[in-house]
Short mmCIF file of C-alpha atoms in Angstrom, two decimals:
data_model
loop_
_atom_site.label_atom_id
_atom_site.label_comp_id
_atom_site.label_asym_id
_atom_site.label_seq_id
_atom_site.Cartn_x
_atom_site.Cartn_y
_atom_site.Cartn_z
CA UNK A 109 -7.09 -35.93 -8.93
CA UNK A 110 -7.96 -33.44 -11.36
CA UNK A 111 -7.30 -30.06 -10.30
CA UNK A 112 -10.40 -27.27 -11.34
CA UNK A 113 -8.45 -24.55 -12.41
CA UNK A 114 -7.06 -22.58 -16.49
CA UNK A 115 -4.16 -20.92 -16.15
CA UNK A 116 -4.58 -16.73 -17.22
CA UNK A 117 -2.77 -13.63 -18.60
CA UNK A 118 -1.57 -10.98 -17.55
CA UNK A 119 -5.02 -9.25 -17.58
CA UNK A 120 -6.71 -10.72 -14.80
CA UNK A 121 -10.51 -11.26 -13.71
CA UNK A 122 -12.41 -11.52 -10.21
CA UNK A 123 -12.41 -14.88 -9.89
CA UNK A 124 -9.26 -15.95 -9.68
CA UNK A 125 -7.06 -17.49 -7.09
CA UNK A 126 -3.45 -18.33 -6.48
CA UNK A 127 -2.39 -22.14 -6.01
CA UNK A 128 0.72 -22.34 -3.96
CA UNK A 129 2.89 -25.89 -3.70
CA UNK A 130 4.66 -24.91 -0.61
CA UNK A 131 8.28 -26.03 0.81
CA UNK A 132 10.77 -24.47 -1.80
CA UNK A 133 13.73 -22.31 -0.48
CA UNK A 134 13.81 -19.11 -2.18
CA UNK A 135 17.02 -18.09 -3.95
CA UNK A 136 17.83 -15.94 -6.50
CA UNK A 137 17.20 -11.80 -7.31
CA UNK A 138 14.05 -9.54 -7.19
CA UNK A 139 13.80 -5.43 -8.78
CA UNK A 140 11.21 -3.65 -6.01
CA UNK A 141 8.85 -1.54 -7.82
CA UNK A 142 7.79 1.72 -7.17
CA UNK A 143 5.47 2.53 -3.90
CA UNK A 144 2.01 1.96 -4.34
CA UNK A 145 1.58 4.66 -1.77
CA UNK A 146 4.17 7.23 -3.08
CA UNK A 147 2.35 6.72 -6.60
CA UNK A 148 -1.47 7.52 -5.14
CA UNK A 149 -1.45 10.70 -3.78
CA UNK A 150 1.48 12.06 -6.63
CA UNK A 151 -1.20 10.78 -9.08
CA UNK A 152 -3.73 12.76 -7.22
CA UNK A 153 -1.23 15.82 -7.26
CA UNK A 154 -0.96 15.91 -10.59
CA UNK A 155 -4.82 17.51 -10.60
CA UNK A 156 -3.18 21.38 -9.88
CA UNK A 157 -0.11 20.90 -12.96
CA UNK A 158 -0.69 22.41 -16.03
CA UNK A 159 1.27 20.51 -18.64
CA UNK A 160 2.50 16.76 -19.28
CA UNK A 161 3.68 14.73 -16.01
CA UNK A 162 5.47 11.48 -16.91
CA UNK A 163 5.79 9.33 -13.91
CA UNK A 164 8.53 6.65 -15.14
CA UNK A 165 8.61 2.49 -14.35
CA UNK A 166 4.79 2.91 -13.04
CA UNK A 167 3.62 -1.01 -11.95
CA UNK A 168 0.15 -1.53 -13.11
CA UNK A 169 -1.38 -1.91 -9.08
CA UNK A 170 -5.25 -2.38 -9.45
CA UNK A 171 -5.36 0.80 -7.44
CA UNK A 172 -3.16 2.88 -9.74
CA UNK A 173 -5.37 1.96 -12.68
CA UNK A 174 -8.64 3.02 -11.06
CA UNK A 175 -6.81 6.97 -10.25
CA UNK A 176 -6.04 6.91 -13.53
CA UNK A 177 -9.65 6.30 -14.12
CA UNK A 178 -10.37 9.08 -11.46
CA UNK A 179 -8.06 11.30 -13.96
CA UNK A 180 -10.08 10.44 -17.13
CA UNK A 181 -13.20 10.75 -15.60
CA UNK A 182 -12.28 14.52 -14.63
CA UNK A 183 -11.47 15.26 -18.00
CA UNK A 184 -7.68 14.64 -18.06
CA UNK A 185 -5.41 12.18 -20.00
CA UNK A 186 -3.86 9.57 -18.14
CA UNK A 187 -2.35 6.38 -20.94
CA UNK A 188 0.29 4.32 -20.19
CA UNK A 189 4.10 4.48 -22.63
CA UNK A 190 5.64 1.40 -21.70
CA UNK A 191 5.98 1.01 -18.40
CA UNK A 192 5.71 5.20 -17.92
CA UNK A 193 2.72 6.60 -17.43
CA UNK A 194 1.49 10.06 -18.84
CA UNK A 195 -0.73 12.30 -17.40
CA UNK A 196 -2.14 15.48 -18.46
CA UNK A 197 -4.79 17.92 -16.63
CA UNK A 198 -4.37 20.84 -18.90
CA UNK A 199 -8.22 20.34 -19.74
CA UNK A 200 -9.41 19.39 -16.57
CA UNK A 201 -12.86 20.29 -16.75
CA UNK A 202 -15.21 18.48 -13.56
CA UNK A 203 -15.01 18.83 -10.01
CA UNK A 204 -17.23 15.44 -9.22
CA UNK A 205 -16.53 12.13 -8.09
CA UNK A 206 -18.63 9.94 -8.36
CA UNK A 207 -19.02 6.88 -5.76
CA UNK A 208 -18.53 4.23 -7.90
CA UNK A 209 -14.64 5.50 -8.67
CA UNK A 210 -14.70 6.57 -4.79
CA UNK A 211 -15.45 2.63 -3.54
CA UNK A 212 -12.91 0.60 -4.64
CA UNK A 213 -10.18 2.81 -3.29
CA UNK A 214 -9.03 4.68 -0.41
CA UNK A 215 -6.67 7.15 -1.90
CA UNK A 216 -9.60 8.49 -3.96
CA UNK A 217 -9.85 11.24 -0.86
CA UNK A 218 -6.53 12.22 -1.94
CA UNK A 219 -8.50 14.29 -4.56
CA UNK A 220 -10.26 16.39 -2.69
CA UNK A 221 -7.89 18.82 -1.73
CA UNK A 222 -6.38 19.62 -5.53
CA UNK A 223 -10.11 19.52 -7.25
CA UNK A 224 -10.60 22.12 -4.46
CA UNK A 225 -7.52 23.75 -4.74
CA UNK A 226 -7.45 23.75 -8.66
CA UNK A 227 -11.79 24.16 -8.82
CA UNK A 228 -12.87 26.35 -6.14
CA UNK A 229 -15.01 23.56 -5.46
CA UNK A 230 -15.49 20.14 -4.77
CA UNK A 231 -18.03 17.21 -5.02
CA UNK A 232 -16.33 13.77 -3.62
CA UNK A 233 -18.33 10.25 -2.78
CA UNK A 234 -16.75 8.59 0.15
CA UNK A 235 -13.76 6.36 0.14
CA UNK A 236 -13.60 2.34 -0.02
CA UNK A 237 -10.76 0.14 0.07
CA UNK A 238 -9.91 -2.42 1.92
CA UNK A 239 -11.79 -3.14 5.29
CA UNK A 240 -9.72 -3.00 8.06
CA UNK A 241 -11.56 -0.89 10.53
CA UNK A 242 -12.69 2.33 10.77
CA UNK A 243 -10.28 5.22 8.88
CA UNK A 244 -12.47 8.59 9.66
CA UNK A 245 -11.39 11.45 7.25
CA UNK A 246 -12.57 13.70 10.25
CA UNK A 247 -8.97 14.93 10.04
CA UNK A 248 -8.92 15.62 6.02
CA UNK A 249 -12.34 17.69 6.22
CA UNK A 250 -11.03 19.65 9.72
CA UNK A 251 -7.54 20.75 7.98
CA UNK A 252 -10.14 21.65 4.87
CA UNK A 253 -12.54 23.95 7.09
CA UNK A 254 -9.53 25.38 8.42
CA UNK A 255 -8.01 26.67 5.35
CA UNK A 256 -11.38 28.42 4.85
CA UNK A 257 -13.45 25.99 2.70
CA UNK A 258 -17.10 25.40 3.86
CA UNK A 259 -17.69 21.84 3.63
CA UNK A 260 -21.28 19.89 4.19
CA UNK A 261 -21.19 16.05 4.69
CA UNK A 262 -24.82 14.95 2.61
CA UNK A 263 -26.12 11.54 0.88
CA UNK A 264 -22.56 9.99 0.80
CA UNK A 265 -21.40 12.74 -0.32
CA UNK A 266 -18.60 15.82 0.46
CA UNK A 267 -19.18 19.49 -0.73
CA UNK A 268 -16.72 21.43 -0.63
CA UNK A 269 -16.75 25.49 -1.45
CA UNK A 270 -13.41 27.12 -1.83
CA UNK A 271 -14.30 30.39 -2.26
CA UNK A 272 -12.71 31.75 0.96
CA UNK A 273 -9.79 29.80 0.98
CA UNK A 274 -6.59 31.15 2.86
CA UNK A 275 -3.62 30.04 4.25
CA UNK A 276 -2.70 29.80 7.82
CA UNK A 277 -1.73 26.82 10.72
CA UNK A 278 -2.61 23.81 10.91
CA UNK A 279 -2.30 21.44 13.75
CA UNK A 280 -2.95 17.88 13.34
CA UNK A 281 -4.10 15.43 16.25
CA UNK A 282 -2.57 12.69 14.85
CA UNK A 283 -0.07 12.28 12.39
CA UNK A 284 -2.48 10.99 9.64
CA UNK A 285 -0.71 10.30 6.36
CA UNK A 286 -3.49 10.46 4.13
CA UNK A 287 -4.77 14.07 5.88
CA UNK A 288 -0.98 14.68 5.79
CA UNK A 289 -1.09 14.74 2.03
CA UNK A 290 -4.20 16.16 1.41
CA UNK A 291 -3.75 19.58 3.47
CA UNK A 292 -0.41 19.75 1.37
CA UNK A 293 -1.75 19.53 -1.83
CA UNK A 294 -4.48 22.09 -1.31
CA UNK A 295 -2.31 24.36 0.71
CA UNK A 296 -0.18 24.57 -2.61
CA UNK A 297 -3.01 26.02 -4.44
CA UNK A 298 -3.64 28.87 -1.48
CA UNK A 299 -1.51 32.22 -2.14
CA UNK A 300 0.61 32.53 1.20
CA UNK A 301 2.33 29.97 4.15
CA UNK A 302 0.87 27.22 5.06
CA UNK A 303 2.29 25.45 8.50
CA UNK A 304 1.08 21.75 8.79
CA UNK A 305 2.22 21.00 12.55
CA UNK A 306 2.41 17.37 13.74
CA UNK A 307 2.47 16.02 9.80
CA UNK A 308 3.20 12.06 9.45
CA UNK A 309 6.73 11.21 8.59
CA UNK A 310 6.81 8.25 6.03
CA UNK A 311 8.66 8.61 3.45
CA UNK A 312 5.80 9.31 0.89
CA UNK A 313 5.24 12.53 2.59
CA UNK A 314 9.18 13.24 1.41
CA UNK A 315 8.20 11.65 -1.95
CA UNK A 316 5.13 13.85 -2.27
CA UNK A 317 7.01 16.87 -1.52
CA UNK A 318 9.59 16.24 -3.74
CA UNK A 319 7.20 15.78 -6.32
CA UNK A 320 5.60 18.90 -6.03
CA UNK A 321 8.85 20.81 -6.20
CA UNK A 322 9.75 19.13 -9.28
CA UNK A 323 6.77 20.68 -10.36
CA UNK A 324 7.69 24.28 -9.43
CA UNK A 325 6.23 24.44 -6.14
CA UNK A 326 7.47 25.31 -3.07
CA UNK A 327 7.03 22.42 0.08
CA UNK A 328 9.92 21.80 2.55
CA UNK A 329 9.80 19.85 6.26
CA UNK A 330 8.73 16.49 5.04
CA UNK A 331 10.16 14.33 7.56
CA UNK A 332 10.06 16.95 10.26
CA UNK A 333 7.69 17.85 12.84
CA UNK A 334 6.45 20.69 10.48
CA UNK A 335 6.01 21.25 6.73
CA UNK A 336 5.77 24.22 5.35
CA UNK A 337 3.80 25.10 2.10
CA UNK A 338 4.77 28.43 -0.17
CA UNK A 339 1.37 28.00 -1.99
CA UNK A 340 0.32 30.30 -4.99
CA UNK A 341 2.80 28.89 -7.93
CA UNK A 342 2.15 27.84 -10.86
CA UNK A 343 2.66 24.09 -11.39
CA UNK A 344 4.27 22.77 -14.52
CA UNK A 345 4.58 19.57 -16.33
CA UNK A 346 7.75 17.16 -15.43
CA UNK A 347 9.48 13.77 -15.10
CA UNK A 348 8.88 12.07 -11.69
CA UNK A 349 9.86 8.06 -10.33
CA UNK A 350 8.67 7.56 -6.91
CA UNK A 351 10.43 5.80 -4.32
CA UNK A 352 10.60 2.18 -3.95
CA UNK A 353 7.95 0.31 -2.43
CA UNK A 354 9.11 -0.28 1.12
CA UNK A 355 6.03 -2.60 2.13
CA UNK A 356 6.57 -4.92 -0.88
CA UNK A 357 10.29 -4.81 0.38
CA UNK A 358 9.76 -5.81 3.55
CA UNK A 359 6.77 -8.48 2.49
CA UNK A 360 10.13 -10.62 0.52
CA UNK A 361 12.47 -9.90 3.06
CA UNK A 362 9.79 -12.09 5.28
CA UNK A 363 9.14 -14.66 2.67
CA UNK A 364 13.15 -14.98 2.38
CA UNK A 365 13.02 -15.83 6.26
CA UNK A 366 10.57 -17.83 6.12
CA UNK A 367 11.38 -19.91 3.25
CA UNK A 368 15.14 -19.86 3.32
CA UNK A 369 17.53 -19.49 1.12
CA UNK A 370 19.79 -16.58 -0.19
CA UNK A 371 17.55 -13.61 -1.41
CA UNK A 372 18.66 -10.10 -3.09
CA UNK A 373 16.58 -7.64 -3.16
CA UNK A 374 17.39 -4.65 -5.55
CA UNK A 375 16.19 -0.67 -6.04
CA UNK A 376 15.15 -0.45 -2.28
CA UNK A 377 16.05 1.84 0.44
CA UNK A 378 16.79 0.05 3.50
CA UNK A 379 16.57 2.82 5.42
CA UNK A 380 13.06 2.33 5.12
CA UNK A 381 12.66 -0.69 6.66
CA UNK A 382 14.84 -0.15 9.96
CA UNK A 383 11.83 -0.76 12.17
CA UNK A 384 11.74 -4.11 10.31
CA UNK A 385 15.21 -5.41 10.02
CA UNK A 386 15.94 -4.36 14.04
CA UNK A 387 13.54 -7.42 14.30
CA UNK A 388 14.36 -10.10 11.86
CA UNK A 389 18.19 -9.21 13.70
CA UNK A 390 16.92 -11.80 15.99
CA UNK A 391 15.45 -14.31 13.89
CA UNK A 392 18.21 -16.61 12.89
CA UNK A 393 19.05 -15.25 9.72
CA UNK A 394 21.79 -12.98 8.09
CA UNK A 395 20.74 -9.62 6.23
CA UNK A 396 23.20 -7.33 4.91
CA UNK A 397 22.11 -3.93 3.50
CA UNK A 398 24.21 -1.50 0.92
CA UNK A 399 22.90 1.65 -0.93
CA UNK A 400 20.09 0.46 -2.85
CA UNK A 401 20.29 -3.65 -2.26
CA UNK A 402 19.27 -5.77 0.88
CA UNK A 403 20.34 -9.52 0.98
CA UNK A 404 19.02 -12.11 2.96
CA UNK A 405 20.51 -15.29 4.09
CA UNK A 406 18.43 -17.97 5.81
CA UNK A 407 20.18 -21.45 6.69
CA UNK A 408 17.46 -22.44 9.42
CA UNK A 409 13.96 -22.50 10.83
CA UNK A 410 13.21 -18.86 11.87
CA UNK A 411 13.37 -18.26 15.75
CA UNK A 412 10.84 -15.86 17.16
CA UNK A 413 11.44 -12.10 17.34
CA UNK A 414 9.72 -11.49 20.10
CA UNK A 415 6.97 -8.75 20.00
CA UNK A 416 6.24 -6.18 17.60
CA UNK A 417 3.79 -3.02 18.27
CA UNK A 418 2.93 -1.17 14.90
CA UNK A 419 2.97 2.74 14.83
CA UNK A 420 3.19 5.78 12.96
CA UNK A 421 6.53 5.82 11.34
CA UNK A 422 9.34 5.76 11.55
CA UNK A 423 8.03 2.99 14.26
CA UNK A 424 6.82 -0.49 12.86
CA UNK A 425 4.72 -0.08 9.72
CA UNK A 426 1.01 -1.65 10.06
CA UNK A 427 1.32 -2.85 6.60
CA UNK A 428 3.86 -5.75 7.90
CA UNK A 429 1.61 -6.75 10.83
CA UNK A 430 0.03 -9.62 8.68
CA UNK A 431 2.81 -11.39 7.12
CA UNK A 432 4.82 -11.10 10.83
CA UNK A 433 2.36 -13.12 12.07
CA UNK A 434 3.00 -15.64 9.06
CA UNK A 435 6.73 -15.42 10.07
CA UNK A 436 5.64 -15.85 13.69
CA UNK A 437 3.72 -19.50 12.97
CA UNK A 438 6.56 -21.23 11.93
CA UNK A 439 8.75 -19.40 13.84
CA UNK A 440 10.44 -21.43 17.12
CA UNK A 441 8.85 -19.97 20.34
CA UNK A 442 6.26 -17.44 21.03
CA UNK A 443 5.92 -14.02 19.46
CA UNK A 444 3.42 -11.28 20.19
CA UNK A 445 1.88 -8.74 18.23
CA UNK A 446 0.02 -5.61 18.28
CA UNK A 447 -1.99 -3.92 16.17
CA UNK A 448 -2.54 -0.29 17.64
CA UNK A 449 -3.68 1.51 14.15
CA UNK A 450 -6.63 -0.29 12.92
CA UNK A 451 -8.75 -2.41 15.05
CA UNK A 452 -10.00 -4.45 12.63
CA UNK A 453 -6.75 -5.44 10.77
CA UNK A 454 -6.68 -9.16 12.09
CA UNK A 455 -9.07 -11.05 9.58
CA UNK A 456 -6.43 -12.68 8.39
CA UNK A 457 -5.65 -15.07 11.72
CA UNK A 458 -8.69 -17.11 10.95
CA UNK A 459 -7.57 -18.37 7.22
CA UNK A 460 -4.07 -18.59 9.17
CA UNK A 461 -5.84 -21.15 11.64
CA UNK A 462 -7.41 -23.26 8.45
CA UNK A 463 -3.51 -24.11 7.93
CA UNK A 464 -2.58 -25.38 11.10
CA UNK A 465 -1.09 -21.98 12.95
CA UNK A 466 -1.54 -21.67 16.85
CA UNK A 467 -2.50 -18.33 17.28
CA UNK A 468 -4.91 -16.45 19.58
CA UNK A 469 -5.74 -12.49 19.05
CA UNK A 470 -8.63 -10.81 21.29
CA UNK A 471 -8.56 -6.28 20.44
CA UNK A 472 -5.40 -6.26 18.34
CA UNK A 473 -3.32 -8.65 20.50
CA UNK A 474 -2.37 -11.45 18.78
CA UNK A 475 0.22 -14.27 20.54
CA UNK A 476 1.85 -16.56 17.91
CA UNK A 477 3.14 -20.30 19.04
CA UNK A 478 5.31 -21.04 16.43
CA UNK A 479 5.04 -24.32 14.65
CA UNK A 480 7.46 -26.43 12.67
CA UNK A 481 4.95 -27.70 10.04
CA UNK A 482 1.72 -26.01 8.42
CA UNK A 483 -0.55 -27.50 6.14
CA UNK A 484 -1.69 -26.30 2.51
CA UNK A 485 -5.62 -25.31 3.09
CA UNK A 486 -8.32 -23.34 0.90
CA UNK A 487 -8.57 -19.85 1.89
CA UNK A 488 -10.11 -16.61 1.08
CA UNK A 489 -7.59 -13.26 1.25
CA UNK A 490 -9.82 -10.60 3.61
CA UNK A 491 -7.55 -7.76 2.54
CA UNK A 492 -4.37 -6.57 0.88
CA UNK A 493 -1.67 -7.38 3.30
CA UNK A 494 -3.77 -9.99 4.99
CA UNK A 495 -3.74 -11.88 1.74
CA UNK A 496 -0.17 -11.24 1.36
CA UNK A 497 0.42 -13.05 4.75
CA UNK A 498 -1.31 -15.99 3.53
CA UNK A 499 0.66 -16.46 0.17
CA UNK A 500 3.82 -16.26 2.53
CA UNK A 501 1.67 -19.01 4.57
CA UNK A 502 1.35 -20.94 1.46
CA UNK A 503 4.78 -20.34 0.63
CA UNK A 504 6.30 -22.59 3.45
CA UNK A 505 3.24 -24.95 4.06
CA UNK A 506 2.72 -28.84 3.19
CA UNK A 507 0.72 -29.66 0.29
CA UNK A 508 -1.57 -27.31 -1.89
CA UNK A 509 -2.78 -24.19 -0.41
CA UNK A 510 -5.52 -21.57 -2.84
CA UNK A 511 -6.24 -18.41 -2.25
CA UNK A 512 -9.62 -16.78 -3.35
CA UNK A 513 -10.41 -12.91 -3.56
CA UNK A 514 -6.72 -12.37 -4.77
CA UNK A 515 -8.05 -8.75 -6.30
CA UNK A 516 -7.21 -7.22 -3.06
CA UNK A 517 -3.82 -8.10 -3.52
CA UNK A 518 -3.51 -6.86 -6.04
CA UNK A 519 -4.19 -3.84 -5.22
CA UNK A 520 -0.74 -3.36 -4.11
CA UNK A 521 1.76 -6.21 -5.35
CA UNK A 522 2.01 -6.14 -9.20
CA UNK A 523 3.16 -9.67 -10.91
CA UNK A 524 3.57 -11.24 -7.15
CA UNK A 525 3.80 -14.74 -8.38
CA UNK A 526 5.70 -14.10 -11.43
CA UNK A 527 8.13 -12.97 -9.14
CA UNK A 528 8.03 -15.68 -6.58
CA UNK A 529 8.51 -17.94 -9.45
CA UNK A 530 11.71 -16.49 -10.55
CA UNK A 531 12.99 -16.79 -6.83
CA UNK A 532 11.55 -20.90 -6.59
CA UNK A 533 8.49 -20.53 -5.37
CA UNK A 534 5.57 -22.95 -6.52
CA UNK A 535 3.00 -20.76 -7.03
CA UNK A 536 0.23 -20.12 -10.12
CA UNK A 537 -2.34 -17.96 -10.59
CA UNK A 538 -5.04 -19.24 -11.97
CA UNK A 539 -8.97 -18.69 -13.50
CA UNK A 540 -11.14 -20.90 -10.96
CA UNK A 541 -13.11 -22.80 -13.76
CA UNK A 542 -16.48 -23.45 -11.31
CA UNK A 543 -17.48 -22.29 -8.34
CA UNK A 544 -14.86 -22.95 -5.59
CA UNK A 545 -11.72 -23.62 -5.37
CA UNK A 546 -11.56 -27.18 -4.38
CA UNK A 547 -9.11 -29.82 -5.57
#
């Protein structure tokens, strides 16, 4: 039967989908890019530098082209030299935002605190991204006020005056990561000490700081329970490459589990990923991890792990939740997980049901019966890491499986069946040539 699909380049549209032929092992080698979420907020930081920042071996993530958009748009140069990118804000000239750069992403908050820091003043639309439940940026505006800007919340939109801006204490409620990095960056534009108590600890906080350092700044603490910022200096131009993306690291060390095979992953930190590999320890599989290279070993069906509760790091990353509960339906036994970060992050279980998984979830409990067979289905990706969990679905299931909306993922896997290619998988992506993606 005639399938209704062209294949594309490189330079992809919206309506496109991914057509996975599943049941291939996985073997062979795969480079990890940098972090999507290391790369955000350092492209953000780069508002306060005066002079040329190269950030080297920068993977073109949908979301890392639109900030680079959000640094045109404010009257910087952001173009790409191979795979580095160059950015310059030495003629940084608007303090606005409008909302349609603000919709598409989240970390388009991330600017608020350096246009405020480096402006005086601030004009932001709200953040989009993907929608998996509320993500108030009550904590970004409260760390904002209390470093003396006034800020008014009107017609989608945040003012902020900088004026009055001083240093002094800040004690988050909870250890946002986005706030985190926010309050840092506009803290290093504030002559004095800045104390961020009860910061989040991922790594991209460490990432961040050393960024800013590299820079000429002052930050120290990342990783701690306090960071302190030595605001006041003058930035300057540099070279930067962020840290590995540990979520894209983790998302093949599932698919090598699931799939089977032998798997190497290389320019990674395991370290990263502890929370992760303490669980696959129990799944039936070998994984050996040295310096920068993880390999995975998988001779048999996947038994379960158990449970898994996300939280703030270094606990499990929320990121993972979806594709675990891929690895969980094929998995032998039961497996529980919990979502305890975003109440709305479990879209995904319902394309997951299309393709044969027993799973039930009721307010971010979800209990996994493992099965030994699913079955290719047409289904629609709901967000980032929820589509990712389906192409691992897809990955290991009978017959064809397509996935629509694939934009999302996008956002943060770059060339994610080019790779799986190299490793075995069957997978295309591909222009839908009429409405649907039927076979």
């Amino acid at each position: 039967m005639e399938r209704l699909y062209l294949e594309t380049n490189e330079h992809r549209k919206a309506s496109e989908c991914f057509l996975i032929i599943g049941g291939n092992h996985l073997n062979g080698e795969v480079e990890i890019d940098c972090a999507k979420n290391s790369l955000l907020p350092i492209i953000a930081a780069t508002i306060l530098v005066e002079g040329e920042v190269e950030l080297r071996k920068v993977p073109l993530y949908s979301d890392v082209l639109v900030m680079c958009d959000i640094i045109r748009h404010l009257g910087g140069k952001a173009v790409f030299n191979g795979e580095n990118l160059i950015i310059d804000c030495s003629g940084l000239d608007k303090n606005c935002l409008p909302n349609e750069l603000s919709a598409s992403v989240r970390s388009s908050i991330f600017t608020l605190g350096p246009i405020l820091g480096r402006m005086r003043s601030a004009k932001v639309a709200y953040p989009g991204g993907c929608d998996i439940g509320l993500r108030p940026i009550d904590l970004h505006l409260k760390g904002v006020r209390e470093l003396g800007a006034k800020v008014v919340e009107k017609n989608g939109y945040i003012y902020a005056s900088g004026e009055k801006l001083k240093s002094g204490d800040i004690i988050l409620s909870f250890p946002s990561v986005g706030a985190t990095e926010n309050l840092m960056m506009l803290a290093v534009a504030i002559e004095g000490e800045t104390r961020i108590f009860n910061p989040a600890r991922e790594p991209e906080i460490n990432d961040l700081q050393d960024f800013i350092n590299a820079c000429g700044g002052d930050v120290s603490g990342a990783g701690s329970n306090a960071i302190v910022i030595k605001g006041g200096k003058k930035l300057h131009g540099t070279s930067f490459k962020a840290m590995p993306d540990r979520i894209e690291t983790g998302t093949y060390i599932i698919a090598s589990v699931m799939c089977g095979g032998e798997v190497v992953l290389k320019n990674c930190n395991p370290q990263h990923n502890n929370a992760l590999l303490s669980k696959l320890s129990k799944t039936a599989c070998k994984i050996t991890a040295k310096d920068d290279i993880i390999k995975i070993e998988a001779r048999s069906r996947p038994i379960s792990f158990g449970e898994v509760e996300t939280a703030v790091y270094p606990g499990f990353p929320t990121d993972l939740q979806a594709p675990m509960t891929a690895l969980a339906s094929v998995s032998d036994g039961y497996s529980l997980v919990v979502e305890n970060l975003f109440e709305a992050r479990s879209k995904h279980v319902g394309e997951l049901l299309k393709m044969g998984c027993d799973i039930k979830t009721r307010n971010g409990i979800t209990i996994i019966n493992g099965r030994e067979k699913l079955y290719g289905a047409d289904v629609f990706s709901p967000d980032l890491r929820g589509g990712a969990s389906l192409v691992l679905a897809g990955l290991v299931a009978e017959g064809y499986t397509t996935i629509e909306n694939i934009k999302l993922i996008d956002r943060g896997y770059y060339k994610l069946a080019e790779k799986l290619q190299r490793l075995g998988g069957d997978i295309k992506r591909l222009e839908i040539s009429r409405r649907g993606c039927d076979s």
